[in-house]
Tab-separated table of C-alpha atoms in Angstrom:
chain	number	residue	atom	x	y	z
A	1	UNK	CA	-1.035	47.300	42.666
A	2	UNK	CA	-4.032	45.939	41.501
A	3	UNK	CA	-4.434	41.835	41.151
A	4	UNK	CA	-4.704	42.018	37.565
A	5	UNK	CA	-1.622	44.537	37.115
A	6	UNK	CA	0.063	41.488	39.251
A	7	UNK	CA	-1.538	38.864	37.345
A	8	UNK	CA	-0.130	40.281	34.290
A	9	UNK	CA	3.235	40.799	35.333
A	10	UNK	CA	3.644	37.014	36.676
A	11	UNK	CA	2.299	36.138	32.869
A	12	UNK	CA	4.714	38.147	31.728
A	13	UNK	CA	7.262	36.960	33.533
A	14	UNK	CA	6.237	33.221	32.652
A	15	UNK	CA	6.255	33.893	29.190
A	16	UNK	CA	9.771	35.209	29.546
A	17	UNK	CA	10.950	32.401	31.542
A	18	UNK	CA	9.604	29.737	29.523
A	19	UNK	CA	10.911	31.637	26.664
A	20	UNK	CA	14.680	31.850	28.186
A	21	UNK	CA	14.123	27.577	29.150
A	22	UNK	CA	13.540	26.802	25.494
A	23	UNK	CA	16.791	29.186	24.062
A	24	UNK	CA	18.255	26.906	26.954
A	25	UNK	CA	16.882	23.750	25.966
A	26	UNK	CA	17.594	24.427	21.691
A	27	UNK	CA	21.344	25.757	23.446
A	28	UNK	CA	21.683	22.169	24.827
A	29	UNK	CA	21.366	20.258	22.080
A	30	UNK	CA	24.641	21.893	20.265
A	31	UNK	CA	27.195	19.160	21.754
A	32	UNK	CA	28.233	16.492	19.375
A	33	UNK	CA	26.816	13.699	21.413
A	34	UNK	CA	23.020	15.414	21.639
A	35	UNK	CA	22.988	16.438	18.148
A	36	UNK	CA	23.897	12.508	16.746
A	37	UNK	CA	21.352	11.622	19.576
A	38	UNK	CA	19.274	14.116	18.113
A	39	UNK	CA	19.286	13.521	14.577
A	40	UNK	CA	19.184	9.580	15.175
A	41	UNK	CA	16.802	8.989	17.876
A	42	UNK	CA	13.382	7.219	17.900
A	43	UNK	CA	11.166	8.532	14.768
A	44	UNK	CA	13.906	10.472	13.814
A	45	UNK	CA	13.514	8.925	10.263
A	46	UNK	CA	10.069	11.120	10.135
A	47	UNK	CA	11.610	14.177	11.609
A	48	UNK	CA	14.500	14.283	9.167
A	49	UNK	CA	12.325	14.246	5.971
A	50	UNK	CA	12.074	18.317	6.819
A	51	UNK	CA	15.825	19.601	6.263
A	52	UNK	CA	14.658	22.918	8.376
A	53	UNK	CA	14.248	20.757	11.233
A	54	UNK	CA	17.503	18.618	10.864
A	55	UNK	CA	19.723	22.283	10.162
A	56	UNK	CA	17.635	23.563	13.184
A	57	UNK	CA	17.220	26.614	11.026
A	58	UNK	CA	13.656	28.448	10.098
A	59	UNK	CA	12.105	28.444	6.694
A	60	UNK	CA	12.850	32.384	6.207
A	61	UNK	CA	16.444	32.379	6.622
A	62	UNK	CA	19.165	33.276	4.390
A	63	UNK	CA	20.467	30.604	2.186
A	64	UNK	CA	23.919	32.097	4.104
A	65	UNK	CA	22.320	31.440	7.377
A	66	UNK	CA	22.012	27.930	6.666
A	67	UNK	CA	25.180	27.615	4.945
A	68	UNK	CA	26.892	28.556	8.356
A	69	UNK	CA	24.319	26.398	10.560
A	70	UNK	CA	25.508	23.200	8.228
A	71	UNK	CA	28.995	23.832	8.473
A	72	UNK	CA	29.038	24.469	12.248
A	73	UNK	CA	26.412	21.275	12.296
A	74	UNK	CA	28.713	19.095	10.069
A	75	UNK	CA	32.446	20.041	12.202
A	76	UNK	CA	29.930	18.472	15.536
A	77	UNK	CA	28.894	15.300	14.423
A	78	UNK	CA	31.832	14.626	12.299
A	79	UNK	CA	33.374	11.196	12.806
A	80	UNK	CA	36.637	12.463	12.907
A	81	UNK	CA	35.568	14.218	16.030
A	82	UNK	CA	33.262	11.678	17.055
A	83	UNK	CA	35.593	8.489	17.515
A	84	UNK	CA	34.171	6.580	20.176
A	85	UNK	CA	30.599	6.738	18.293
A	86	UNK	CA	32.131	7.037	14.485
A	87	UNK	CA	29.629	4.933	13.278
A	88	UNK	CA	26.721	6.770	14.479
A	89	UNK	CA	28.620	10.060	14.100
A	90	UNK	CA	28.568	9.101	10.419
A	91	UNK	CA	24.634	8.038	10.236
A	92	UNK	CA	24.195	11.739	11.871
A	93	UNK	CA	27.110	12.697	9.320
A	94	UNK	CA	24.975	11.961	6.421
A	95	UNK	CA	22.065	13.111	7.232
A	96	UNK	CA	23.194	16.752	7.834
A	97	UNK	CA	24.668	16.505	4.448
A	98	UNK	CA	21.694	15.180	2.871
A	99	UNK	CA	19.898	18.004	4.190
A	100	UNK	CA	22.858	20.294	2.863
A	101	UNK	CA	22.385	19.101	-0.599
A	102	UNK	CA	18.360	19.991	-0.104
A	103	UNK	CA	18.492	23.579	0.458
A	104	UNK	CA	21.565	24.241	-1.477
A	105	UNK	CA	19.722	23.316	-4.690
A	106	UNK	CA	16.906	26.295	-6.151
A	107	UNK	CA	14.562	23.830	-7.163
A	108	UNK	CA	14.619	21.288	-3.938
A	109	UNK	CA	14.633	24.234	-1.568
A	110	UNK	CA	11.870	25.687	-3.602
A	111	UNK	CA	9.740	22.468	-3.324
A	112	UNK	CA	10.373	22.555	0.837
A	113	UNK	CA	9.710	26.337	0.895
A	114	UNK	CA	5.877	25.582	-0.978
A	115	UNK	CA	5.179	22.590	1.835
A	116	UNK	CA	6.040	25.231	4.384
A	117	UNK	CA	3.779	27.770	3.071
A	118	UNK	CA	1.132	25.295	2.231
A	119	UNK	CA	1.156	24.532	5.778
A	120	UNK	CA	0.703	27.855	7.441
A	121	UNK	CA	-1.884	28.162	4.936
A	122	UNK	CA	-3.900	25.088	5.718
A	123	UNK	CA	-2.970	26.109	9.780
A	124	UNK	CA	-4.677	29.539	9.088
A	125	UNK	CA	-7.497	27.879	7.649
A	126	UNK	CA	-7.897	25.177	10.966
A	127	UNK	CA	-7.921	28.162	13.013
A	128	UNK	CA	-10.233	29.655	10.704
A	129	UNK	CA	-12.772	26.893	11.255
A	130	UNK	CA	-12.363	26.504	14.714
A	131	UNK	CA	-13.358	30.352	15.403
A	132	UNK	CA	-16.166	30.035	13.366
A	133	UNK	CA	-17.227	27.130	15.083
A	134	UNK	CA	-17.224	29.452	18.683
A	135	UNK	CA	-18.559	32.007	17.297
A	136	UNK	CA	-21.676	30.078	16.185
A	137	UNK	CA	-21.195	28.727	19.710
A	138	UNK	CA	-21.478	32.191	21.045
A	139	UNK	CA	-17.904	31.351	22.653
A	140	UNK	CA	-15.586	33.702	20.709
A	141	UNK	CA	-14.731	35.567	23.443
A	142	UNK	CA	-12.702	32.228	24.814
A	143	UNK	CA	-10.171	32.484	22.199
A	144	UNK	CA	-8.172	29.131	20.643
A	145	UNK	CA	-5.005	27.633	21.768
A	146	UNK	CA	-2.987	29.390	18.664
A	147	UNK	CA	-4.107	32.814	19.509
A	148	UNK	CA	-0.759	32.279	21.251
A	149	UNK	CA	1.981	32.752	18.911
A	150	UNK	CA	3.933	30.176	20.290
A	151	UNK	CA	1.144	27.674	20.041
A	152	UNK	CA	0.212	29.070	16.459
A	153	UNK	CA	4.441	28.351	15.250
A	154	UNK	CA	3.976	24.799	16.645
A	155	UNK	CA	0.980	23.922	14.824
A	156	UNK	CA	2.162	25.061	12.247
A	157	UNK	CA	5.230	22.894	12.810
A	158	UNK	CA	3.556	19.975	13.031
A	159	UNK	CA	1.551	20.517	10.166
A	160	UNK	CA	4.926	20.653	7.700
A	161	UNK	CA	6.178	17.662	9.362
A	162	UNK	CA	2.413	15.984	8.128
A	163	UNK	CA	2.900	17.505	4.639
A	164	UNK	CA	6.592	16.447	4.781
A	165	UNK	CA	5.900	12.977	5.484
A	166	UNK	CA	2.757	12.672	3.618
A	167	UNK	CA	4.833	13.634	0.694
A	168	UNK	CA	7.913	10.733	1.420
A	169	UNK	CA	4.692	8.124	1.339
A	170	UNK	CA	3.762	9.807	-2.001
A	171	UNK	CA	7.127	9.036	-3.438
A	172	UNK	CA	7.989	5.680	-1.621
A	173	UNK	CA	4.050	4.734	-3.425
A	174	UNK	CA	4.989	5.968	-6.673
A	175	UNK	CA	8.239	4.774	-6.157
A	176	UNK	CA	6.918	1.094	-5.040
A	177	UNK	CA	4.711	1.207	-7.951
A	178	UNK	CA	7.294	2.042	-10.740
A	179	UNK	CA	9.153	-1.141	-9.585
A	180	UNK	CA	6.215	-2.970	-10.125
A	181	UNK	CA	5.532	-1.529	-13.228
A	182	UNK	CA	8.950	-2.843	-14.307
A	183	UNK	CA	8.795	-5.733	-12.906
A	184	UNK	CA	5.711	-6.648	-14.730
A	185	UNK	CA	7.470	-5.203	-18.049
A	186	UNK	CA	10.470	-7.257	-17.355
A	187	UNK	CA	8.670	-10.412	-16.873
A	188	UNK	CA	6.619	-9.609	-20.218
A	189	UNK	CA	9.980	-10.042	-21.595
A	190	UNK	CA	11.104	-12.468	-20.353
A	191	UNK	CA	8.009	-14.641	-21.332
A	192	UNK	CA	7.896	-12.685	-25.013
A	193	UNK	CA	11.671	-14.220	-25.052
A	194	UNK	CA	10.930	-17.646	-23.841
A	195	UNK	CA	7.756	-18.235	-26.141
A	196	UNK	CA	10.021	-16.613	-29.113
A	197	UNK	CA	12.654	-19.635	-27.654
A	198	UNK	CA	10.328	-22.072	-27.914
A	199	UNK	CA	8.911	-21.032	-31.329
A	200	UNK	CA	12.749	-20.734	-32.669
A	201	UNK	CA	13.301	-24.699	-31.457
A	202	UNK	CA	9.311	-25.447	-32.762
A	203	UNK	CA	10.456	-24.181	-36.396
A	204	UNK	CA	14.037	-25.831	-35.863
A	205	UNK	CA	12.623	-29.404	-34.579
A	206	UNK	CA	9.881	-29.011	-37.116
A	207	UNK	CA	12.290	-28.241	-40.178
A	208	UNK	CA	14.455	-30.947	-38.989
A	209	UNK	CA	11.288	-33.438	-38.913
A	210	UNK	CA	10.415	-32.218	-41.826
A	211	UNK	CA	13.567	-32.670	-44.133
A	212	UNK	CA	13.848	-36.161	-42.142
A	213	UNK	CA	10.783	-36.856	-43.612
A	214	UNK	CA	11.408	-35.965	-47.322
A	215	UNK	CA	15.057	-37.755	-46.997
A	216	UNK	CA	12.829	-40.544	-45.921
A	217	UNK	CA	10.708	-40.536	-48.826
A	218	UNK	CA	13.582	-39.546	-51.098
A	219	UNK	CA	14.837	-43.107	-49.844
A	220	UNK	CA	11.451	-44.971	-49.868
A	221	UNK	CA	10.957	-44.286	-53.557
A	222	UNK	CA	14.827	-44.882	-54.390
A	223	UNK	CA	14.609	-48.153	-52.871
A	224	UNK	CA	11.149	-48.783	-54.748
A	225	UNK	CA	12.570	-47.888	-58.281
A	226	UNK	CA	15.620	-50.081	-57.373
A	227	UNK	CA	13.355	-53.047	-55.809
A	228	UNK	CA	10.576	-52.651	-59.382
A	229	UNK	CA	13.345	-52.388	-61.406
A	230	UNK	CA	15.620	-55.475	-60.476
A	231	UNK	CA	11.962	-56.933	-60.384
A	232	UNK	CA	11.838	-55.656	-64.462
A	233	UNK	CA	15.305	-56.792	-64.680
A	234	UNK	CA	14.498	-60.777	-63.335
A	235	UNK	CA	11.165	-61.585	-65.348
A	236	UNK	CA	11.934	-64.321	-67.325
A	237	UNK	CA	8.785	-64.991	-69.520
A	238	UNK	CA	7.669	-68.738	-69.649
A	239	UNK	CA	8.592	-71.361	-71.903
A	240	UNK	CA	6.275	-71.762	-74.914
A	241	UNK	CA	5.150	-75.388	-74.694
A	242	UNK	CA	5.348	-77.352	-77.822
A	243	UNK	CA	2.101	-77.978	-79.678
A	244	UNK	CA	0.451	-82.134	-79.063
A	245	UNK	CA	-0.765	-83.559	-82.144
């Protein structure tokens, strides 16, 4: 047996094995307590934006498929079944649910569906660049880490968790900036109310002032006819003096 025959087989045989390790591995994670540790450990909040990943299911499967991973996924972390961590159970709970609800609907599974597909696409085109770049490099012969297939499915991976999260910043920005945009309209309002108040009490105050003035008036000239008239009424005209001879 020649050493490449050999060197082949023991590839071959490493491929398998590592292959067989991570059927173990995904196998290991289907108790109750490693799926809630799963589905709520550290950066899980970034892994659980993709509902694929959180189901444990592939992008291509039936819509039956996932219906039975959910249901099988929802019975483990249940906090019925789960009552010395129910409060984490229910966390883990929720979020299987909430990826549920995702895929069940046309239009959301639609929208995770195009991210997926967008990022094989912009995968394909990284690998694209990178073999042009070796073959101007006279190095095509070398090959790139996703020639493998298992290597290609992980970028690819990791590429839909980038478009995944890229797109929860998108709406948390939009979503940040909406309450703003409220905000500012509410406080618009609110100061279009209070200047309107304060207008309402100007016009108010200022009627009042200004019917306190004319009943002031009104009164000033009342007591001025009475005053000229008792004045009229009092005038006594002077004695005529009697002629001197």
């Amino acid at each position: 047996m020649s050493s490449t025959t050999s060197t082949a087989k023991t590839d071959s045989f490493d491929e398998f094995y590592c292959e067989v390790k991570e059927i173990e591995k995904r196998d290991s994670v289907l108790t109750p307590v490693q799926q809630i540790e799963r589905l709520l450990r550290p950066g899980s909040t970034y892994f659980n934006l993709n509902p694929f990943e959180v189901l444990q299911v592939e992008p291509d499967v039936s819509l039956d498929e996932i219906k039975k991973k959910y249901r099988r996924l929802s019975i483990l972390v249940h906090p019925d079944k789960n009552m010395d961590n129910s409060e984490r159970a229910q966390q883990a709970f929720e979020i299987v649910n909430r990826a549920w609800k995702t895929l069940e609907n046309d239009d959301t599974r639609k929208k995770c569906l195009d991210i997926y597909e967008e990022a094989k696409e912009r995968t394909d085109h990284m690998i694209e660049q990178k073999r042009k770049k070796l073959k101007k490099e006279n190095r095509l012969a070398e090959g790139i880490p996703e020639d493998d297939p298992a290597k290609y499915k992980h970028a690819v991976y990791v590429m839909t968790m980038k478009l995944f999260a890229d797109m929860e910043r998108k709406r948390q920005h939009l979503e940040v900036r909406d309450m703003e945009e409220r905000k500012r309209k509410r406080e618009a309002e609110i100061e279009q109310e209070e200047q309107m108040s304060l207008e309402k009490e100007w016009a108010k105050n200022f009627e009042e002032s200004r019917q306190n003035r004319v009943d002031s008036w009104k009164s000033f000239q009342s007591t001025s006819k009475e005053k000229k008239k008792k004045k009229i009424q009092g005038f006594k005209p002077p004695k005529p003096k009697p002629e001197s001879r």
